C-alpha atoms as a PDB file:
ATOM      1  CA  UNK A   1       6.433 -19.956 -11.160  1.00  0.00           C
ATOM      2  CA  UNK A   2       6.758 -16.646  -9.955  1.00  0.00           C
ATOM      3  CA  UNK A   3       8.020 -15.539  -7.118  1.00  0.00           C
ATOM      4  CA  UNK A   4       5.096 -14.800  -4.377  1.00  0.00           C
ATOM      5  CA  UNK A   5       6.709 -11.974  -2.758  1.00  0.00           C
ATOM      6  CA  UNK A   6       3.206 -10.781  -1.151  1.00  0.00           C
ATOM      7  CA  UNK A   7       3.211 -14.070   1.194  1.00  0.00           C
ATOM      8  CA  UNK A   8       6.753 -12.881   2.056  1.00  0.00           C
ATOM      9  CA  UNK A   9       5.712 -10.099   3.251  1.00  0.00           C
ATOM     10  CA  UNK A  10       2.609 -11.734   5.443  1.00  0.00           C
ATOM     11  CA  UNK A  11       5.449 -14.109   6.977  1.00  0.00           C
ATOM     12  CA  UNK A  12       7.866 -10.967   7.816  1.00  0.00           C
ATOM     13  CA  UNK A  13       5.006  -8.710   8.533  1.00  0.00           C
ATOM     14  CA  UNK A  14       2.073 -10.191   8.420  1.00  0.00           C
ATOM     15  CA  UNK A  15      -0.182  -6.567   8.935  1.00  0.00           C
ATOM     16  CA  UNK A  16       1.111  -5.028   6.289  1.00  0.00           C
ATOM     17  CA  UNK A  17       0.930  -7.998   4.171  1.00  0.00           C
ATOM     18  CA  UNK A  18      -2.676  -9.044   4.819  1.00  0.00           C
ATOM     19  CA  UNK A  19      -4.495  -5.097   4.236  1.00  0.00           C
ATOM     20  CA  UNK A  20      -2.588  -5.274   1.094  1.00  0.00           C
ATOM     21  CA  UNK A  21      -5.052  -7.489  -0.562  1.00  0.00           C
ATOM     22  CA  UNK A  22      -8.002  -5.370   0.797  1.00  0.00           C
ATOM     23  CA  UNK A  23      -9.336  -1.598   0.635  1.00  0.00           C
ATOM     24  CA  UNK A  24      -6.427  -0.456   3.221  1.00  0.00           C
ATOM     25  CA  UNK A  25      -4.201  -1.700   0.615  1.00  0.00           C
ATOM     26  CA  UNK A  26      -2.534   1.756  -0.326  1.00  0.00           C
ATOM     27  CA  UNK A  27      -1.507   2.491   2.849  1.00  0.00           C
ATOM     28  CA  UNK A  28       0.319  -0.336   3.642  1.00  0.00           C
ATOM     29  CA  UNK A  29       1.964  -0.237   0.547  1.00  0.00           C
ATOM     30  CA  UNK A  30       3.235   3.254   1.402  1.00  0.00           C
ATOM     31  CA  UNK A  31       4.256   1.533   4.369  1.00  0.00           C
ATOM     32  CA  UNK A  32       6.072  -1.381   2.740  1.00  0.00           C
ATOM     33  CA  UNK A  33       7.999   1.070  -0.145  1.00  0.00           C
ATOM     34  CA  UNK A  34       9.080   3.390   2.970  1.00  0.00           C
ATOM     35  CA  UNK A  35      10.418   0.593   4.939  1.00  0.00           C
ATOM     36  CA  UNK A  36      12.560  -0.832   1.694  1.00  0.00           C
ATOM     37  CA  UNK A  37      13.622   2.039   0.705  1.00  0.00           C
ATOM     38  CA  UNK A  38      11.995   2.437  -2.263  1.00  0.00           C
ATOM     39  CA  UNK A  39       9.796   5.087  -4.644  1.00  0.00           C
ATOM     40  CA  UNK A  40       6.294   5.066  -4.101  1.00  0.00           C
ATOM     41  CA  UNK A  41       5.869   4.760  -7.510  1.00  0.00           C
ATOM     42  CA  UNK A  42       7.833   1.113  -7.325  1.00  0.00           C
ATOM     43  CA  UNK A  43       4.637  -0.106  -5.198  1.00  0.00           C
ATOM     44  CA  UNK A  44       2.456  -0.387  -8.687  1.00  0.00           C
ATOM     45  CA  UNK A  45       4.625  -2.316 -10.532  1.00  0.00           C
ATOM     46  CA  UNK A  46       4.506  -5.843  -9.013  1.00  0.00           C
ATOM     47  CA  UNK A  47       8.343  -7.133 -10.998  1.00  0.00           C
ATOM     48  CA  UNK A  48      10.102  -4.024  -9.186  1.00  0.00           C
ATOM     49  CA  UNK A  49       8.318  -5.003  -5.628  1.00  0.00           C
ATOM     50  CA  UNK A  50       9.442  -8.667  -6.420  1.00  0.00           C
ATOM     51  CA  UNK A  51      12.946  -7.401  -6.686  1.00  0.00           C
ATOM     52  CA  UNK A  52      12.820  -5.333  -3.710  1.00  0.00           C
ATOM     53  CA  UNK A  53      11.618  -7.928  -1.190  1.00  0.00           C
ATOM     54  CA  UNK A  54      13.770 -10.402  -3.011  1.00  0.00           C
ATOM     55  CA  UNK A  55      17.092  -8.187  -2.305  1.00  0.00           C
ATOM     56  CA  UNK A  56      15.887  -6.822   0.565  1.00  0.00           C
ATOM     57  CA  UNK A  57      19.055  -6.330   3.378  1.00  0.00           C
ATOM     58  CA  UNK A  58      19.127  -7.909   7.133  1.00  0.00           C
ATOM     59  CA  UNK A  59      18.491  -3.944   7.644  1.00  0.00           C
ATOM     60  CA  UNK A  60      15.292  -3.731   5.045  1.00  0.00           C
ATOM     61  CA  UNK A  61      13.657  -6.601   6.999  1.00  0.00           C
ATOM     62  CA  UNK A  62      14.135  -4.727  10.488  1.00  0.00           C
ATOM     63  CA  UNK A  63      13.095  -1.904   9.130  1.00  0.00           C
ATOM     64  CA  UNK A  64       9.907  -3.474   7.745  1.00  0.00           C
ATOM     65  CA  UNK A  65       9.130  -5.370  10.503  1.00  0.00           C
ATOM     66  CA  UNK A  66       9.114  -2.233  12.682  1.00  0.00           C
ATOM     67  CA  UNK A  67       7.064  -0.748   9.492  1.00  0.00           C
ATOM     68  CA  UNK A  68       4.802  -3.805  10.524  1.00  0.00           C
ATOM     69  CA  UNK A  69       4.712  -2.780  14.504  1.00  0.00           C
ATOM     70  CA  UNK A  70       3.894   1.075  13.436  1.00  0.00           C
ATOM     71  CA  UNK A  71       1.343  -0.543  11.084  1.00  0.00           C
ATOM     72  CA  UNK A  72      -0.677  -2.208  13.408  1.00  0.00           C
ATOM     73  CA  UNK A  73      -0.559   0.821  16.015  1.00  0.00           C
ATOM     74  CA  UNK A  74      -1.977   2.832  13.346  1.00  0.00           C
ATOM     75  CA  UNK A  75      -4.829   0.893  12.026  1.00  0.00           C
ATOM     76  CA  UNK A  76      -5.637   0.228  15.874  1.00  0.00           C
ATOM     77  CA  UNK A  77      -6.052   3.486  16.446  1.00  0.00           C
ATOM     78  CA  UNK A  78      -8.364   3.249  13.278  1.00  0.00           C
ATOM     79  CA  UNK A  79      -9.908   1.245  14.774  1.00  0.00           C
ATOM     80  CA  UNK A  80      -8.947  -1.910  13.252  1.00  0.00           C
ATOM     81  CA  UNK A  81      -7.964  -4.092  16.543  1.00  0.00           C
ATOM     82  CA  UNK A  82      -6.119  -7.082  15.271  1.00  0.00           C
ATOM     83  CA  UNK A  83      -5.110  -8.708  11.687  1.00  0.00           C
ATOM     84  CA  UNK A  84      -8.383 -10.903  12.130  1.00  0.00           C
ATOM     85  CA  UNK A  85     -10.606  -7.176  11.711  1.00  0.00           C
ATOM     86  CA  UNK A  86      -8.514  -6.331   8.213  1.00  0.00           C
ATOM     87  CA  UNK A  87      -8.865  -9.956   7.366  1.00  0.00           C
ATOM     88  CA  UNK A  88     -12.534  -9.744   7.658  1.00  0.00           C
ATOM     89  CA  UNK A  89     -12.888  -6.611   5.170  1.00  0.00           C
ATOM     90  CA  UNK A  90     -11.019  -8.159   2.629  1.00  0.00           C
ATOM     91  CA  UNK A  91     -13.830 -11.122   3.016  1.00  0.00           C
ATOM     92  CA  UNK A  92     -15.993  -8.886   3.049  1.00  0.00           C
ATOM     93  CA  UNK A  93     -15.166  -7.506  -0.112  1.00  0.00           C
ATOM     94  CA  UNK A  94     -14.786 -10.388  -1.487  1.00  0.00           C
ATOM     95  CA  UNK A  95     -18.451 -11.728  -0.415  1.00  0.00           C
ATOM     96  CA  UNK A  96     -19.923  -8.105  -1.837  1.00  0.00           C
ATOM     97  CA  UNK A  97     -18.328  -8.636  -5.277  1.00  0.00           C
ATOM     98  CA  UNK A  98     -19.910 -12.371  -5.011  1.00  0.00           C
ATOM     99  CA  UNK A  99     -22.696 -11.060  -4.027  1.00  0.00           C
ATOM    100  CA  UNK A 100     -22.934  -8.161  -6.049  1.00  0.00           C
ATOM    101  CA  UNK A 101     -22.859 -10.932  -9.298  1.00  0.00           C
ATOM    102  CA  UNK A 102     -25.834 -12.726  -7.913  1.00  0.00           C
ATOM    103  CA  UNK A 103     -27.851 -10.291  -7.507  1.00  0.00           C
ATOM    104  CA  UNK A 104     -27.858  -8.747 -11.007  1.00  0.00           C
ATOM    105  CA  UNK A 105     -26.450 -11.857 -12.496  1.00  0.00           C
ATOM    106  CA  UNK A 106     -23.578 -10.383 -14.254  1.00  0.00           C
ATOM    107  CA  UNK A 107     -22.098 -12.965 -16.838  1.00  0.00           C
ATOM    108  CA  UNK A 108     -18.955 -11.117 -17.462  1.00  0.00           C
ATOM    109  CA  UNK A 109     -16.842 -12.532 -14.467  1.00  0.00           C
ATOM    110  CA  UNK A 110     -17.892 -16.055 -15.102  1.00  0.00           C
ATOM    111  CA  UNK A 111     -16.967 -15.482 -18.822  1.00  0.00           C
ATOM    112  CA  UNK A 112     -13.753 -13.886 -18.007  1.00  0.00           C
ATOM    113  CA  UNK A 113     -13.434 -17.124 -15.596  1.00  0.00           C
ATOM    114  CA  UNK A 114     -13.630 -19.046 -18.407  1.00  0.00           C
ATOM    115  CA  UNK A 115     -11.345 -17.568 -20.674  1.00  0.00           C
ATOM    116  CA  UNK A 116      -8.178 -17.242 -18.615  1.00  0.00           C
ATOM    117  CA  UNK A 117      -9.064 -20.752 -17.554  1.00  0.00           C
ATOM    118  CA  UNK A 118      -9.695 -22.046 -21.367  1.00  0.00           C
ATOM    119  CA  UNK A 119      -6.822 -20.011 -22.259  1.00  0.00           C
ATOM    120  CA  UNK A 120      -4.280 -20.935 -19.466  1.00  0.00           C
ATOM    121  CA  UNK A 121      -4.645 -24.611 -19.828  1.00  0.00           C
ATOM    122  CA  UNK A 122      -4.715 -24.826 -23.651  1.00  0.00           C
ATOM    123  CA  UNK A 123      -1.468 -22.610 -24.358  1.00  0.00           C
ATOM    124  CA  UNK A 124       0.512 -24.772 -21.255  1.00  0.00           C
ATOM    125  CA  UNK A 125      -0.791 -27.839 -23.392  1.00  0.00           C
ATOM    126  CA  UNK A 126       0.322 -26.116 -26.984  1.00  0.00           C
ATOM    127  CA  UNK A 127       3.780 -25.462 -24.664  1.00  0.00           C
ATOM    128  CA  UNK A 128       3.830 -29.383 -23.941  1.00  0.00           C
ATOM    129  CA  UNK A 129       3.017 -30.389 -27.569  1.00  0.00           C
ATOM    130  CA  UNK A 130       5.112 -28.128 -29.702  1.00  0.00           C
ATOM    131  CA  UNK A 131       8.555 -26.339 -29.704  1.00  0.00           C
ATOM    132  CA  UNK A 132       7.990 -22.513 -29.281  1.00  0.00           C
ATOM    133  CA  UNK A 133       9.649 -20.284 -32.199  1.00  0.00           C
ATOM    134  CA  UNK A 134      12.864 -19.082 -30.860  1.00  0.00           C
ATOM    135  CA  UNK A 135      11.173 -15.035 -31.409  1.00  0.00           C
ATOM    136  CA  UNK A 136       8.089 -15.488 -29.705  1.00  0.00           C
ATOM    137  CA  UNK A 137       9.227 -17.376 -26.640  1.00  0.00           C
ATOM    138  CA  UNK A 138       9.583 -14.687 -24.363  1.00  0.00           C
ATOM    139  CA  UNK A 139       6.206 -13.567 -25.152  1.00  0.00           C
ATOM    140  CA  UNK A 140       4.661 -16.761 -24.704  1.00  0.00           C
ATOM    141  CA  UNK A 141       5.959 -17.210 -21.853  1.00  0.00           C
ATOM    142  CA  UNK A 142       4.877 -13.463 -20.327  1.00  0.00           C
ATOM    143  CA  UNK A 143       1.457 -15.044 -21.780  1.00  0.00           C
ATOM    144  CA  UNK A 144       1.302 -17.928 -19.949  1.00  0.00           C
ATOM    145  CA  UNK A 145       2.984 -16.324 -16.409  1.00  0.00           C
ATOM    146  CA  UNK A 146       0.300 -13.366 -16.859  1.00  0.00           C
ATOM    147  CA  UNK A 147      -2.662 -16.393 -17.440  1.00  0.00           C
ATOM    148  CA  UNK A 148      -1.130 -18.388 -14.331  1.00  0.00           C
ATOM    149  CA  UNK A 149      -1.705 -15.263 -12.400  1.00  0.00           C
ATOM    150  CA  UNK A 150      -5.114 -14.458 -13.237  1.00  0.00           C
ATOM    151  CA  UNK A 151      -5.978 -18.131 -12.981  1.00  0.00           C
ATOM    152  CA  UNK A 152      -5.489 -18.141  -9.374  1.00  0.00           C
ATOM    153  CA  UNK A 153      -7.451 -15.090  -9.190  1.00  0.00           C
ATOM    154  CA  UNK A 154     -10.302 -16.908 -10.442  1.00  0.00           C
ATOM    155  CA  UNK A 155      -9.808 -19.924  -8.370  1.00  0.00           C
ATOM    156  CA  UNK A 156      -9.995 -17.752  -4.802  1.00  0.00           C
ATOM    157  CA  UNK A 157     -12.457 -15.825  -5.973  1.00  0.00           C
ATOM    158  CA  UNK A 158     -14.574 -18.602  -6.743  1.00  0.00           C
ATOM    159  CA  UNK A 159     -13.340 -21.411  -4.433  1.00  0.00           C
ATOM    160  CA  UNK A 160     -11.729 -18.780  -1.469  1.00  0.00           C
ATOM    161  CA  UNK A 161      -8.203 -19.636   0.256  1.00  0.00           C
ATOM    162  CA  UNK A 162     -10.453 -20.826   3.440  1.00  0.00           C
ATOM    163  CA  UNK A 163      -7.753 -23.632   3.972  1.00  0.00           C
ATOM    164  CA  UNK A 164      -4.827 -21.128   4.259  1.00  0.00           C
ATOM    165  CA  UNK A 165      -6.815 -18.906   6.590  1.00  0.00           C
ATOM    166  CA  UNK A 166      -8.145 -21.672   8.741  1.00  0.00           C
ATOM    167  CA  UNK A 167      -4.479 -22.722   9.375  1.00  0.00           C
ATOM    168  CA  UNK A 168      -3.279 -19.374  10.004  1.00  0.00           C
ATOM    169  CA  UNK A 169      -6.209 -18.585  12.411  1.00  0.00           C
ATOM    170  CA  UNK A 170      -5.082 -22.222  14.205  1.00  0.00           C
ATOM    171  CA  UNK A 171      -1.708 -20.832  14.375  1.00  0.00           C
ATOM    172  CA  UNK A 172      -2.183 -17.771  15.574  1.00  0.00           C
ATOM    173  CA  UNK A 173      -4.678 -19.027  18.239  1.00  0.00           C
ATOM    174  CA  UNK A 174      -1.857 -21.472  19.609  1.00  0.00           C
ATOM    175  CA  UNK A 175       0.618 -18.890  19.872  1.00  0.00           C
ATOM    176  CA  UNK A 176      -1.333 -16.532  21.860  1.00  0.00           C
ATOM    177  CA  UNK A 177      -2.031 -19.266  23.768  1.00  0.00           C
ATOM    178  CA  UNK A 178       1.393 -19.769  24.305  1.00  0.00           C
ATOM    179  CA  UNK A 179       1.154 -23.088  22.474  1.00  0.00           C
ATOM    180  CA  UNK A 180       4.623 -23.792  19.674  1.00  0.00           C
ATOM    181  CA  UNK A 181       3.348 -23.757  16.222  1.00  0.00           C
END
């Protein structure tokens, strides 16, 4: 499985990390290549962010966590009070796009749905049933890492990560309560 280095970042700095799912999502990845160290450029490709978080220094995780701090100041100022207001226009985009497919029934996302899922589950079971040519394993396996990926995209946007963002909401409630986690 790959490595999730975008719910790394929402554990070291969890602003940051959550408005990079959502419309404010360029910003805080200027924010997040500035505080590594890195190009701007390095924010597109998701291998070479990987690699960056992964061999991030005690120094690079300061520095991002005060990337974080400056984060939230800004989007306050934006108007955007707490992680719960960019957390609610990323739902909110989400519902739209739902929405949006309703409304003028669109059959392409359900078909796309449907083919990463079909096409996910059937090469992991031709993985399981036959011995990969030496030449095309690398490929295969790209294949099935990039299928992986998009399946979960299908599954939140048709299912949601509700469960996740109850518990962090529970969390997050105790400790401003003052409450341990």
């Amino acid at each position: 499985m790959a490595f999730d280095w975008k719910g790394l970042v929402k554990s070291i700095a969890p602003t940051i990390g959550t408005a990079l799912g959502g419309p404010l999502g360029g910003i805080a990845g200027l924010a997040l290549t500035k505080a590594l160290g890195v190009s701007d450029d390095a924010a597109k490709d998701e291998s070479t962010m990987a690699a960056a978080i992964q061999g991030a220094s005690p120094d690079q995780l300061l520095a991002l966590k005060k990337a974080d701090q400056d984060f939230a100041v800004q989007m306050q100022k934006l108007g955007f009070e707490n992680i719960e207001a960019l957390e609610a226009i990323a739902a909110g985009d989400r519902a739209n796009a739902r929405d949006r497919e309703v409304k003028v029934k669109d059959w392409v996302p359900k078909a796309l749905a449907v083919a990463i899922t079909l096409g996910f589950f059937t090469l992991i079971f031709f993985l399981l049933r036959h011995e990969p040519p030496e030449r095309s394993r690398d490929i295969l396996n790209i294949m099935l890492g990039s299928l992986g990926s998009a399946w979960v995209g299908v599954v939140t946007y048709y299912f949601g990560s509700s469960a996740g963002s109850d518990r962090k909401t529970e969390l997050m409630a105790r400790k401003t309560q003052g409450q341990p986690s």
